[in-house]
Amino acid sequence: MYTIDLKKIEKHHTPFYLYDLKLLRSTLATIKKEIEGTPFIVHYAIKANANPVILKEIREAGMGVDLVSGNEVRAALDAGFATSGMAFAGVGKADWEIELALDNELYCLNVESSQELEVINAIAASMGKTACIALRVNPNIDAHTHKFITTGTDDNKFGFHLSEIDEIIHKALRLPNIHLRGLHFHIGSQIMSLEPYKMLCYKINELLDHYEQQGIHFEMIDAGGGLGVDYENPEQNTIAAFHDFFGLFKRELKLRPGQTVHFELGRSIVAQCGTLISQVLYVKKSPHKRFVILDAGMTCLIRPALYGAHHKIVNLTSTSQELELCDVVGPICESSDVFAAGTLLPATKRGDWVAILTAGAYGESMASCYNMRSLPASHFIE
Ligand SMILES: *Cc1c(COP(=O)(O)O)cnc(C)c1O
């Protein structure tokens, strides 16, 4: 039985996100412990969850941030993060977003195309600034994750192909208003095996050796994010495999003196501390199915509809021993508005409270107002 004290939350209108701040704090403490005494720096990818209360906890833990839009830059500034810990990524930065980044002297802009590099140089020149950048390299490593969230293979839109990086590095070194800090990689998301990260370490070592021979030294390497979490057994695995993850990089990377290694972790920091709480509106039986219709839908949590993602669902009210096969669906006018098809729940009735687990990452931040729904509220437990 999942332990959420219904008495503490039943005064709130459903649906809403419930965040366990104690779990978030112990997750952050685990990361801090693993990187202590290393040249590793963690930037929280705020696209995973930009709830101001969550951002405050993460800032207080001393982390930097990874940003992918101008409004995320503003949110990070509002939350009080230091600009010296801000990395700004994304394939399509608009001019105003580049200006905002340069105005605030962010630690680094991660550059993804030759044209973008020229634009950043020109904007920096017009502002009398030097832009600190990293070049995003596509290392052609298959992260063996969902096709929509693999980002490091040759066929997707992110980064520079390995065959292009020689030229782009030399170009960055020539441009007068560019300061090249290093190389950036991000191979995908929800990566459950360490093997792709090992491949990434080998590739990074190879590139460092190669450029050292040309007398080029990088002050930093950004290994990206993507560490996966356990959606199947979230109650047993509340904290991601940070020890193994950072341990691998400690063992495998052959760093040069003074070099820092940056990580951009989103999901692994916030996924397990967030739960979507909903109530059952109706139980509808058709000849072949039993539909449990919730008051939360894909506008609250789109991951199942978008990626076919699995989230564990728990009935918080039912004490029945009898399991029923059902489809748990939302109220939105789309056939894909399904949280789980053919799942077993204890006998469920109208008014029951339901928890959808592991919803802290890419849940609230991807919520929409489709069907003119209200955005989900958020509440916190310590
Ligand atoms: C989304 C993203 C991340 C975070 O990925 P997670 O899987 O949430 O850890 C990090 N870096 C970049 C460039 C991203 O786009």
Coordinates of C-alpha atoms and ligand atoms in Angstrom, one line a residue, residues 43-49 66-68 88-90 110 112 136 149 151 158 184-191 197 222-228 263-270 361-362, ligand 1:
H43 CA 23.0 21.7 -13.4
Y44 CA 19.3 20.9 -12.8
A45 CA 17.4 20.8 -16.1
I46 CA 14.5 23.0 -15.2
K47 CA 12.3 21.9 -18.1
A48 CA 11.6 18.7 -16.0
N49 CA 9.8 20.8 -13.4
D66 CA 20.3 23.9 -17.4
L67 CA 18.0 26.1 -19.4
V68 CA 16.3 25.7 -22.8
F88 CA 21.6 27.6 -21.9
A89 CA 20.9 24.9 -24.5
G90 CA 18.5 24.4 -27.4
N110 CA 25.5 25.4 -25.8
E112 CA 24.1 23.5 -32.0
R136 CA 27.1 20.3 -28.7
I149 CA 13.8 10.9 -26.3
T151 CA 19.0 12.6 -28.9
F158 CA 20.6 17.9 -32.1
H184 CA 28.6 19.4 -24.7
F185 CA 26.9 16.0 -25.1
H186 CA 23.4 14.8 -24.2
I187 CA 22.5 11.4 -25.5
G188 CA 18.9 11.0 -24.4
S189 CA 16.6 10.6 -21.5
Q190 CA 15.3 7.8 -19.2
I191 CA 18.5 5.9 -19.8
Y197 CA 27.3 6.4 -20.7
D222 CA 29.3 18.7 -20.3
A223 CA 28.1 15.1 -20.3
G224 CA 24.4 16.1 -20.3
G225 CA 21.6 14.3 -18.4
G226 CA 19.3 11.5 -19.1
L227 CA 19.7 9.2 -16.0
G228 CA 16.6 7.1 -15.8
F263 CA 25.9 17.2 -15.7
E264 CA 22.4 18.3 -16.7
L265 CA 20.0 16.1 -14.7
G266 CA 16.3 16.7 -14.8
R267 CA 14.1 13.6 -14.4
S268 CA 16.4 11.8 -11.9
I269 CA 16.2 14.7 -9.5
V270 CA 12.4 15.3 -9.5
A361 CA 9.3 15.2 -14.0
Y362 CA 7.8 16.3 -17.3
Ligands
LIG1 C1 16.1 17.5 -21.4 C2 17.6 17.8 -21.3 C3 18.3 17.4 -20.2 C4 17.7 16.7 -19.0 O1 17.3 15.4 -19.3 P1 16.8 14.4 -18.2 O2 16.5 13.1 -18.9 O3 15.6 15.0 -17.6 O4 17.9 14.2 -17.2 C5 19.6 17.7 -20.1 N1 20.2 18.4 -21.2 C6 19.6 18.7 -22.3 C7 20.3 19.4 -23.3 C8 18.3 18.4 -22.4 O5 17.6 18.8 -23.5

